[in-house]
Coordinates of C-alpha atoms and ligand atoms in Angstrom, one line a residue:
Chain A
M268 CA 5.3 -41.5 -1.4
Y269 CA 4.1 -39.4 -4.3
G270 CA 1.0 -37.4 -3.3
K271 CA 1.8 -37.2 0.4
G272 CA 2.3 -33.4 0.1
L273 CA -1.1 -33.1 -1.6
L274 CA -2.9 -35.0 1.2
K275 CA -1.1 -33.0 3.8
G276 CA -2.4 -29.8 2.1
L277 CA -5.9 -31.3 1.8
S278 CA -6.0 -31.8 5.6
V279 CA -5.6 -28.1 6.0
T280 CA -8.4 -27.4 3.6
G281 CA -10.5 -30.0 5.4
R282 CA -9.9 -28.4 8.8
N283 CA -10.9 -25.0 7.3
V284 CA -14.3 -26.3 6.1
F285 CA -15.4 -26.3 9.7
R286 CA -14.1 -22.9 10.5
K287 CA -16.4 -19.9 11.3
R288 CA -17.6 -18.2 8.1
L289 CA -15.8 -14.9 7.6
T290 CA -17.9 -13.6 4.7
E291 CA -20.1 -10.6 5.5
K292 CA -23.7 -11.0 4.4
Y293 CA -23.7 -7.6 2.7
P294 CA -26.2 -5.9 2.0
E295 CA -28.4 -7.5 4.6
E296 CA -25.7 -6.9 7.3
K297 CA -23.9 -3.6 7.1
P298 CA -20.2 -3.6 7.9
Q299 CA -18.9 -1.9 11.0
L300 CA -16.6 0.8 9.6
A301 CA -13.7 2.4 11.4
A302 CA -14.4 5.5 13.4
R303 CA -11.9 7.5 11.3
W304 CA -13.5 6.3 8.0
R305 CA -13.0 8.6 5.1
G306 CA -16.2 8.2 3.1
G307 CA -18.3 11.2 2.2
F308 CA -18.2 14.8 3.3
Q309 CA -20.3 17.1 5.4
L310 CA -20.0 20.9 6.0
D311 CA -21.5 22.9 8.8
V312 CA -22.1 26.1 6.9
N313 CA -23.0 28.1 10.0
E314 CA -19.6 27.3 11.5
C315 CA -17.6 28.0 8.4
I316 CA -15.6 31.3 8.4
A317 CA -14.9 31.2 4.6
C318 CA -11.2 31.2 5.1
S319 CA -10.7 28.9 2.1
L320 CA -7.8 27.0 3.8
C321 CA -9.5 23.8 2.7
E322 CA -9.4 24.9 -0.9
K323 CA -5.7 25.7 -0.7
A324 CA -4.9 22.4 1.0
C325 CA -6.4 20.3 -1.7
P326 CA -3.8 18.7 -4.0
N327 CA -6.2 18.2 -6.8
S328 CA -8.3 21.4 -6.7
A329 CA -11.4 19.5 -6.0
I330 CA -12.9 22.2 -3.8
K331 CA -14.3 25.4 -5.3
L332 CA -15.8 28.0 -2.9
T333 CA -16.9 31.6 -3.3
T334 CA -17.4 34.2 -0.6
E335 CA -19.5 37.4 -0.2
K336 CA -19.7 40.2 2.3
N337 CA -22.8 40.2 4.6
E338 CA -24.5 43.3 6.1
E339 CA -21.9 43.6 8.9
N340 CA -19.2 43.6 6.2
K341 CA -18.0 40.1 7.3
K342 CA -16.9 37.5 4.9
Q343 CA -19.3 34.5 4.5
L344 CA -19.7 31.6 2.3
A345 CA -21.7 32.0 -0.9
S346 CA -21.2 28.6 -2.5
Y347 CA -19.2 25.5 -1.9
E348 CA -18.7 22.7 -4.3
L349 CA -16.6 19.6 -3.8
N350 CA -16.1 17.6 -7.0
Q351 CA -15.6 14.1 -5.9
S352 CA -14.4 12.9 -9.3
Y353 CA -11.1 14.8 -8.6
C354 CA -11.0 13.9 -5.0
L355 CA -8.3 11.6 -3.7
F356 CA -10.0 11.2 -0.3
C357 CA -6.7 12.2 1.2
G358 CA -8.1 14.2 4.1
L359 CA -5.8 17.2 3.8
C360 CA -8.8 19.6 3.5
V361 CA -10.4 18.2 6.7
E362 CA -7.1 18.5 8.5
A363 CA -6.6 22.1 7.4
C364 CA -10.1 23.4 8.5
P365 CA -9.5 25.6 11.5
K366 CA -13.2 25.4 12.7
K367 CA -13.4 21.7 12.1
C368 CA -16.7 22.3 10.3
L369 CA -15.6 20.3 7.2
R370 CA -15.8 16.7 8.2
F371 CA -15.7 13.2 6.7
T372 CA -18.7 11.0 7.1
R373 CA -18.8 7.3 7.4
E374 CA -20.8 6.7 4.3
F375 CA -19.5 4.1 1.9
E376 CA -22.3 3.5 -0.7
T377 CA -21.4 6.5 -2.6
A378 CA -22.0 5.3 -6.2
T379 CA -24.5 7.4 -8.1
Y380 CA -26.7 7.0 -11.1
H381 CA -25.9 10.4 -12.7
K382 CA -22.5 12.0 -13.1
E383 CA -23.9 15.4 -11.9
E384 CA -24.5 13.8 -8.5
V385 CA -20.8 13.1 -8.1
K386 CA -20.2 16.8 -7.5
L387 CA -21.2 17.7 -4.0
D388 CA -22.9 21.1 -3.4
L389 CA -22.1 21.2 0.3
F390 CA -23.6 24.7 0.6
K391 CA -27.1 23.6 -0.3
N392 CA -26.9 20.1 1.0
Q393 CA -24.7 20.1 4.1
N394 CA -25.2 16.4 4.7
L395 CA -25.2 16.8 8.4
S396 CA -27.5 13.9 9.1
A397 CA -24.8 11.4 7.9
S398 CA -22.8 9.7 10.6
A399 CA -19.7 11.9 11.1
S400 CA -16.2 10.4 11.1
I401 CA -13.7 11.4 13.8
Y402 CA -10.9 11.9 11.3
A403 CA -8.7 14.8 12.3
Q404 CA -11.3 16.0 14.9
P405 CA -10.2 17.4 18.2
E406 CA -9.9 14.8 21.0
K407 CA -12.9 16.1 23.0
A408 CA -15.3 15.8 20.1
T409 CA -14.1 12.3 19.4
E410 CA -14.6 11.2 23.0
A411 CA -18.1 12.6 22.9
A412 CA -18.8 10.7 19.7
R413 CA -17.5 7.5 21.1
K414 CA -19.7 7.8 24.2
E415 CA -22.7 8.5 22.1
E416 CA -22.0 5.3 20.1
K417 CA -21.9 3.2 23.2
Chain B
M220 CA 7.9 -30.7 -42.4
K221 CA 8.2 -26.9 -42.7
T222 CA 7.4 -25.0 -39.4
Q223 CA 7.5 -21.4 -38.4
T224 CA 7.4 -19.3 -35.3
Y225 CA 4.4 -17.2 -34.3
T226 CA 3.8 -14.1 -32.2
L227 CA 1.5 -14.2 -29.1
N228 CA 0.5 -11.1 -27.1
L229 CA 0.3 -11.9 -23.4
G230 CA -1.6 -9.0 -22.0
P231 CA -2.1 -6.1 -21.6
Q232 CA -5.6 -7.4 -20.5
H233 CA -4.6 -10.8 -19.1
P234 CA -5.3 -11.8 -15.5
S235 CA -1.9 -13.3 -14.9
T236 CA 0.1 -10.2 -16.0
H237 CA -1.2 -8.7 -12.7
G238 CA -2.4 -5.5 -14.2
V239 CA -1.6 -4.1 -17.6
L240 CA 1.8 -5.5 -18.6
R241 CA 2.1 -6.6 -22.2
V242 CA 4.6 -9.2 -23.2
V243 CA 5.0 -10.0 -26.9
L244 CA 6.2 -13.6 -27.1
E245 CA 7.7 -15.2 -30.2
L246 CA 6.9 -18.9 -29.9
D247 CA 8.1 -22.0 -31.5
G248 CA 5.3 -24.4 -30.7
E249 CA 5.0 -24.0 -26.9
T250 CA 8.5 -22.8 -26.4
C251 CA 9.5 -19.2 -26.2
V252 CA 12.3 -18.1 -28.5
G253 CA 11.9 -14.3 -28.2
S254 CA 10.2 -11.9 -25.9
K255 CA 9.6 -8.2 -25.6
T256 CA 8.1 -6.6 -22.6
H257 CA 6.0 -3.4 -23.0
V258 CA 5.2 -1.1 -20.1
G259 CA 3.4 2.2 -19.9
Y260 CA -0.3 1.2 -20.0
L261 CA -0.8 2.5 -16.4
H262 CA 1.3 5.6 -16.7
R263 CA -0.3 8.5 -14.9
G264 CA 2.6 10.9 -14.9
I265 CA 2.8 11.0 -11.2
E266 CA 6.4 12.5 -11.2
K267 CA 5.3 15.3 -13.4
I268 CA 2.1 16.0 -11.4
L269 CA 4.3 16.3 -8.3
E270 CA 6.2 19.2 -9.7
D271 CA 3.0 21.2 -9.3
R272 CA 2.2 20.2 -5.7
T273 CA 3.4 21.5 -2.4
Y274 CA 5.6 19.2 -0.3
P275 CA 2.9 17.9 2.0
Q276 CA 0.5 17.4 -1.0
V277 CA 2.9 14.9 -2.5
I278 CA 2.2 12.3 0.2
P279 CA -1.2 11.1 -1.0
Y280 CA 0.2 10.4 -4.5
T281 CA 2.9 8.2 -3.2
D282 CA 0.2 5.8 -1.9
R283 CA -0.6 5.2 -5.5
L284 CA 2.7 3.9 -6.7
D285 CA 2.9 0.4 -5.1
Y286 CA -0.7 0.4 -4.0
L287 CA -0.3 -2.9 -2.2
A288 CA 2.1 -1.3 0.3
G289 CA 1.1 2.4 0.5
I290 CA 2.7 3.0 3.9
N291 CA 6.1 2.0 2.7
N292 CA 5.9 4.6 -0.1
N293 CA 4.8 7.3 2.4
L294 CA 7.8 6.3 4.5
V295 CA 10.4 6.8 1.8
Y296 CA 9.1 10.2 0.8
V297 CA 8.7 11.6 4.3
Q298 CA 12.2 10.3 5.3
T299 CA 13.7 12.0 2.3
M300 CA 12.2 15.3 3.3
E301 CA 13.3 14.8 6.9
K302 CA 16.8 14.2 5.6
M303 CA 16.6 17.3 3.5
M304 CA 15.3 19.5 6.3
N305 CA 17.2 17.9 9.2
I306 CA 14.1 17.1 11.2
E307 CA 14.3 14.7 14.2
I308 CA 11.1 12.9 14.7
P309 CA 9.7 11.7 18.0
E310 CA 10.5 8.1 19.2
R311 CA 6.9 7.0 19.3
A312 CA 6.4 8.0 15.6
E313 CA 9.6 6.0 14.7
Y314 CA 8.3 2.9 16.4
I315 CA 4.8 3.2 14.9
R316 CA 6.4 3.7 11.4
V317 CA 8.4 0.5 11.8
M318 CA 5.4 -1.4 12.9
L319 CA 3.2 -0.2 10.1
A320 CA 5.9 -0.7 7.5
E321 CA 6.4 -4.3 8.5
L322 CA 2.6 -4.9 8.7
M323 CA 2.3 -3.7 5.2
R324 CA 5.2 -5.9 4.1
I325 CA 3.3 -8.8 5.4
A326 CA 0.1 -7.6 3.7
S327 CA 2.0 -7.2 0.4
H328 CA 3.6 -10.6 0.6
M329 CA 0.3 -12.1 1.4
V330 CA -1.0 -10.9 -2.0
G331 CA 2.3 -11.8 -3.6
I332 CA 2.2 -15.4 -2.4
G333 CA -1.5 -15.9 -2.7
I334 CA -1.9 -14.7 -6.3
Y335 CA 1.3 -16.5 -7.3
I336 CA -0.1 -19.8 -6.2
M337 CA -3.5 -19.0 -7.6
D338 CA -1.9 -18.4 -11.0
L339 CA -0.5 -21.9 -10.7
G340 CA -4.0 -23.2 -10.4
A341 CA -4.6 -23.6 -6.6
I342 CA -7.7 -21.6 -5.7
S343 CA -8.1 -22.1 -1.9
A344 CA -4.4 -21.1 -1.4
V345 CA -5.3 -17.5 -2.3
F346 CA -8.0 -17.1 0.4
Y347 CA -6.0 -18.0 3.5
P348 CA -3.4 -15.2 2.9
F349 CA -6.1 -12.8 2.0
I350 CA -7.8 -13.4 5.4
E351 CA -4.6 -12.3 7.1
R352 CA -4.2 -9.3 4.8
E353 CA -7.8 -8.3 5.5
K354 CA -7.0 -8.1 9.2
I355 CA -4.1 -5.8 8.4
L356 CA -6.1 -3.6 6.2
D357 CA -8.8 -3.3 8.9
M358 CA -6.1 -2.2 11.4
M359 CA -4.9 0.4 8.9
A360 CA -8.5 1.6 8.5
H361 CA -8.6 2.3 12.2
L362 CA -5.5 4.3 12.0
S363 CA -5.9 6.3 8.8
G364 CA -9.6 5.9 7.8
S365 CA -8.7 4.1 4.6
R366 CA -7.8 0.6 3.6
M367 CA -5.3 1.2 0.8
T368 CA -4.5 4.8 0.2
F369 CA -3.5 5.8 3.7
N370 CA -1.8 9.2 3.5
Y371 CA -0.9 8.5 7.1
M372 CA 2.7 9.7 7.4
R373 CA 3.6 13.4 7.5
I374 CA 6.9 15.2 7.2
G375 CA 8.0 15.2 10.8
G376 CA 5.9 12.3 12.1
L377 CA 2.4 10.9 11.7
A378 CA -0.9 12.4 10.9
H379 CA -2.5 11.2 14.1
D380 CA -1.7 8.9 17.0
I381 CA -3.0 5.3 16.9
H382 CA -6.7 4.9 17.5
S383 CA -7.8 2.9 20.5
D384 CA -9.4 0.2 18.3
F385 CA -6.0 -0.6 16.8
K386 CA -4.4 -2.3 19.7
P387 CA -6.9 -5.1 20.4
E388 CA -6.8 -6.0 16.7
L389 CA -3.0 -6.1 16.7
D390 CA -3.0 -8.3 19.8
K391 CA -5.4 -10.7 18.1
F392 CA -3.3 -10.7 14.9
I393 CA -0.1 -11.5 16.9
V394 CA -1.8 -14.5 18.5
E395 CA -3.4 -15.8 15.3
F396 CA -0.6 -15.2 12.7
P397 CA 1.8 -18.0 13.7
R398 CA -1.0 -20.5 13.3
F399 CA -1.5 -19.3 9.7
I400 CA 2.2 -19.6 8.9
E401 CA 2.2 -23.2 10.1
D402 CA -0.9 -24.1 8.2
Y403 CA 0.4 -22.5 5.0
H404 CA 3.6 -24.4 5.1
R405 CA 1.6 -27.6 5.4
L406 CA -0.6 -26.5 2.5
I407 CA 2.1 -25.6 0.0
D408 CA 5.7 -26.6 0.9
D409 CA 5.5 -30.3 0.0
N410 CA 2.8 -30.0 -2.6
E411 CA 4.0 -32.1 -5.5
I412 CA 2.2 -30.0 -8.2
F413 CA 3.6 -26.8 -6.8
I414 CA 7.1 -28.2 -6.7
A415 CA 6.9 -29.6 -10.3
R416 CA 5.7 -26.2 -11.6
T417 CA 8.4 -24.1 -9.7
K418 CA 11.6 -26.0 -9.0
N419 CA 14.3 -25.2 -11.5
V420 CA 11.9 -22.9 -13.4
G421 CA 13.1 -19.3 -14.1
T422 CA 16.5 -19.8 -12.5
I423 CA 18.6 -16.6 -12.2
T424 CA 22.3 -16.5 -11.2
A425 CA 23.4 -14.0 -8.6
E426 CA 25.6 -12.2 -11.2
K427 CA 22.8 -11.8 -13.6
A428 CA 20.4 -10.6 -10.9
K429 CA 22.8 -8.0 -9.8
S430 CA 23.6 -6.9 -13.4
Y431 CA 19.9 -6.3 -14.0
G432 CA 19.5 -4.3 -10.8
L433 CA 17.1 -6.8 -9.2
T434 CA 16.3 -6.0 -5.6
G435 CA 14.1 -7.3 -2.8
P436 CA 13.0 -10.9 -2.4
N437 CA 13.7 -11.6 -6.1
L438 CA 17.4 -10.7 -5.6
R439 CA 17.7 -12.5 -2.2
A440 CA 16.2 -15.7 -3.7
C441 CA 19.4 -15.8 -5.9
G442 CA 21.5 -16.0 -2.8
V443 CA 22.5 -12.3 -2.5
K444 CA 22.2 -11.1 1.1
H445 CA 21.2 -7.5 0.4
D446 CA 18.6 -5.7 2.4
I447 CA 18.7 -1.9 3.0
R448 CA 17.3 -2.5 6.5
K449 CA 20.6 -4.3 7.3
T450 CA 23.2 -2.9 4.9
N451 CA 22.2 0.8 5.3
P452 CA 19.7 1.0 8.2
Y453 CA 17.2 3.9 8.0
G454 CA 15.0 5.1 10.8
I455 CA 15.5 2.9 13.8
Y456 CA 15.9 -0.5 12.1
N457 CA 19.3 -1.1 13.7
R458 CA 17.5 -1.6 17.0
F459 CA 15.7 -4.7 16.0
D460 CA 16.9 -8.3 15.8
F461 CA 16.0 -10.0 12.6
E462 CA 17.5 -12.1 9.8
V463 CA 17.8 -11.6 6.1
P464 CA 16.6 -14.9 4.5
V465 CA 18.2 -15.9 1.2
G466 CA 17.5 -18.6 -1.4
E467 CA 19.9 -20.9 -3.2
I468 CA 19.5 -21.0 -6.9
G469 CA 17.0 -18.2 -7.6
D470 CA 14.2 -20.3 -9.1
C471 CA 10.5 -19.8 -8.7
Y472 CA 10.4 -22.0 -5.7
D473 CA 13.1 -20.0 -3.9
R474 CA 11.2 -16.8 -4.5
Y475 CA 8.3 -18.4 -2.6
V476 CA 10.5 -19.6 0.2
V477 CA 12.2 -16.3 0.7
R478 CA 8.9 -14.4 0.9
M479 CA 7.5 -16.8 3.4
K480 CA 10.6 -16.5 5.6
E481 CA 10.6 -12.7 5.2
V482 CA 7.0 -12.6 6.5
E483 CA 8.2 -14.4 9.7
E484 CA 11.1 -11.9 10.1
S485 CA 8.7 -9.0 9.7
F486 CA 6.4 -10.6 12.3
K487 CA 9.4 -10.7 14.7
I488 CA 10.1 -7.0 14.2
I489 CA 6.5 -6.1 14.8
Q490 CA 6.5 -7.9 18.1
Q491 CA 9.7 -6.2 19.2
A492 CA 8.5 -2.8 18.2
Y493 CA 5.1 -3.3 19.8
K494 CA 6.7 -4.3 23.1
E495 CA 9.0 -1.3 23.2
L496 CA 6.4 1.3 21.9
P497 CA 7.1 4.4 24.0
D498 CA 4.6 7.1 24.9
G499 CA 4.8 10.7 23.7
P500 CA 3.9 12.9 20.8
V501 CA 3.8 11.6 17.2
M502 CA 4.6 14.8 15.4
A503 CA 7.8 16.9 15.6
K504 CA 7.8 20.7 15.4
V505 CA 7.6 21.5 11.7
P506 CA 7.0 24.9 10.1
K507 CA 3.5 25.3 8.7
L508 CA 4.8 26.2 5.2
I509 CA 7.4 23.7 4.2
K510 CA 10.2 25.4 2.3
P511 CA 13.4 23.3 2.3
P512 CA 16.8 24.8 1.4
I513 CA 18.0 24.6 -2.1
G514 CA 19.6 21.3 -2.9
D515 CA 18.8 17.6 -3.6
V516 CA 18.6 14.5 -1.5
Y517 CA 18.4 10.8 -2.3
H518 CA 17.2 8.3 0.2
Q519 CA 16.3 4.6 -0.1
T520 CA 14.3 2.1 1.9
E521 CA 13.5 -1.5 1.6
N522 CA 10.0 -1.9 0.2
P523 CA 8.2 -5.3 0.0
K524 CA 9.1 -5.4 -3.7
G525 CA 12.7 -4.2 -3.4
V526 CA 14.7 -1.1 -3.0
L527 CA 12.5 2.0 -3.3
G528 CA 14.5 5.2 -3.8
C529 CA 13.3 8.7 -3.7
Y530 CA 15.1 11.7 -5.2
V531 CA 13.9 15.2 -4.4
V532 CA 15.3 18.4 -5.9
S533 CA 14.4 21.6 -4.1
D534 CA 14.7 25.1 -5.6
G535 CA 13.8 26.8 -2.3
T536 CA 10.1 27.3 -3.2
P537 CA 7.2 25.5 -1.5
K538 CA 6.9 23.2 -4.5
P539 CA 9.6 20.6 -5.4
S540 CA 11.5 21.2 -8.6
R541 CA 11.6 17.4 -9.3
V542 CA 10.6 14.2 -7.5
H543 CA 11.8 10.9 -8.8
F544 CA 11.2 7.5 -7.5
R545 CA 13.3 4.4 -8.1
R546 CA 10.6 1.9 -8.3
P547 CA 11.8 -1.7 -7.6
S548 CA 9.2 -3.5 -9.8
F549 CA 10.3 -1.5 -12.8
N550 CA 13.9 -2.8 -12.5
N551 CA 12.8 -6.3 -11.5
I552 CA 10.8 -6.9 -14.6
S553 CA 13.6 -5.8 -16.9
I554 CA 15.0 -9.3 -16.7
F555 CA 11.9 -10.9 -18.1
D556 CA 13.0 -10.8 -21.8
E557 CA 16.1 -12.8 -21.0
I558 CA 14.8 -15.4 -18.7
F559 CA 11.6 -16.2 -20.6
I560 CA 13.6 -17.7 -23.5
G561 CA 13.6 -21.4 -23.6
H562 CA 10.6 -21.8 -21.3
K563 CA 7.1 -23.1 -22.1
I564 CA 4.1 -20.8 -21.8
A565 CA 2.9 -22.3 -18.5
D566 CA 6.4 -21.7 -17.0
I567 CA 6.3 -18.1 -18.2
I568 CA 3.1 -17.6 -16.2
A569 CA 4.8 -19.1 -13.2
I570 CA 7.8 -16.8 -13.5
L571 CA 5.5 -13.7 -14.0
A572 CA 3.6 -14.6 -10.9
S573 CA 6.7 -15.4 -8.8
F574 CA 8.1 -11.9 -9.3
D575 CA 5.2 -10.2 -7.5
F576 CA 5.4 -6.9 -9.4
V577 CA 2.9 -4.1 -9.2
L578 CA 2.1 -2.1 -12.4
G579 CA 1.2 1.0 -10.5
E580 CA 4.9 1.1 -9.5
V581 CA 6.3 0.1 -12.9
D582 CA 4.6 2.8 -14.8
A583 CA 4.2 5.5 -12.1
Ligands
SF4_251 S1 -9.9 14.8 0.5 FE1 -8.1 15.5 -0.5 S2 -8.5 15.5 -2.7 FE2 -10.5 15.4 -1.6 S3 -11.2 17.5 -1.4 FE3 -10.1 17.0 0.5 S4 -8.0 17.7 0.1 FE4 -9.0 17.6 -1.9
SF4_252 S1 -11.3 25.5 5.9 FE1 -13.2 25.1 7.1 S2 -13.7 27.2 7.8 FE2 -12.2 27.5 6.2 S3 -13.5 27.7 4.3 FE3 -13.0 25.6 4.5 S4 -14.7 24.6 5.6 FE4 -14.8 26.8 5.9

């Protein structure tokens, strides 16, 4: 009978009408993002040893940092800029950091009104209050973070 | 009555050209009498950029070729480099690679089938496959922290081991997926409208498909049993039991059937790999600074869209002298100009959709 296939298909659609809704009610309900989410960045300036490995790891030269000598003649960070408009969010910088002080955050609403805000000045604004991602962090730290979440 | 043909630009901004493909059609009424396909609107010069990147820095760019199956592009590049440098990778990494490559094949085919049927006018048929794809992308986010541009594989293994949130989601997926397949066959297979729009439309003979260099499901739909995973197994594919589905006459309907069957085969491989997943490290011992010996290597893998080849030339420095990708979509769409002729516009839309090409890969 012509139209039998259509009816068979409609029965599938009919069954799905009564299925649990899958759509997230964003922005009222915020999504649960993965623990390794690569959203924004944070930098613990006190931990940073100004080795510029992150700058060298970056495929797109999105990171620009300058260093200076302090009173004890030790190298320290003088400025740190991450231009997100060139960033691939590949994570190679975070993986390269020996002190694990450059980290991803689990932010996702990163759209801005002004193009100047796309550049992150992580020296002035370390963004440490944002929820940190466990991407490329040592096992111990990630376990602690998981416990805290629970 | 005196009549004349006219020119119609299909694309580059047209929803059913799946990106920025431009086809200039010469039409006689509704019937196509000539066609010229233009590519290059999404050209980013990736191959040129890669000449100025170190070997590990190449990997994030490969994600952006066929962005619907980033993992498979990671795979071809890292395997090429492993071939070049003779690196053995740990068993666990091999198994995870196979699992992810097949998961991404399913995700890519879900888009391919869903959008195909949406272009033919069925709206709800796009949402069911997208639900399944969404589950896979969420799993990938647990592994790599990203939903589409993963940058998860490394020369010598994987960036990190799987995250503990991954396994429960995969278990759930394995339980739920067969139900989806069954439902989808009920929804589409006997649908009279779908059959009328696709049977005997855009038929390609096996000879013609081979002469144009078609690969992947588009070639297999023409009845050619060619799959790199079987004919020239890479990684550990020879350990798994799966079939290579083929079509009969190479029309639009066969291309749908082949993709659906392939999804089932991929699902079989995932189950086998998941069952045998060994413990251990996921990264081999690789020097910090990757400096391969002078020489060149070509390697190819079976991508969801077809045979993806990677050619790397090394001059002994930490940066490649040349990286070239043989992108399957680029070769696949080369046949368009010939098969469009004689078809009505609505059929051309069906053929375009049935080919499941990705412009990120065509233009690179
Ligand atoms: S995520 Fe990648 S592109 Fe972005 S700053 Fe880090 S290394 Fe550079
Ligand atoms: S790699 Fe880490 S420690 Fe070194 S400069 Fe960058 S942020 Fe600082």
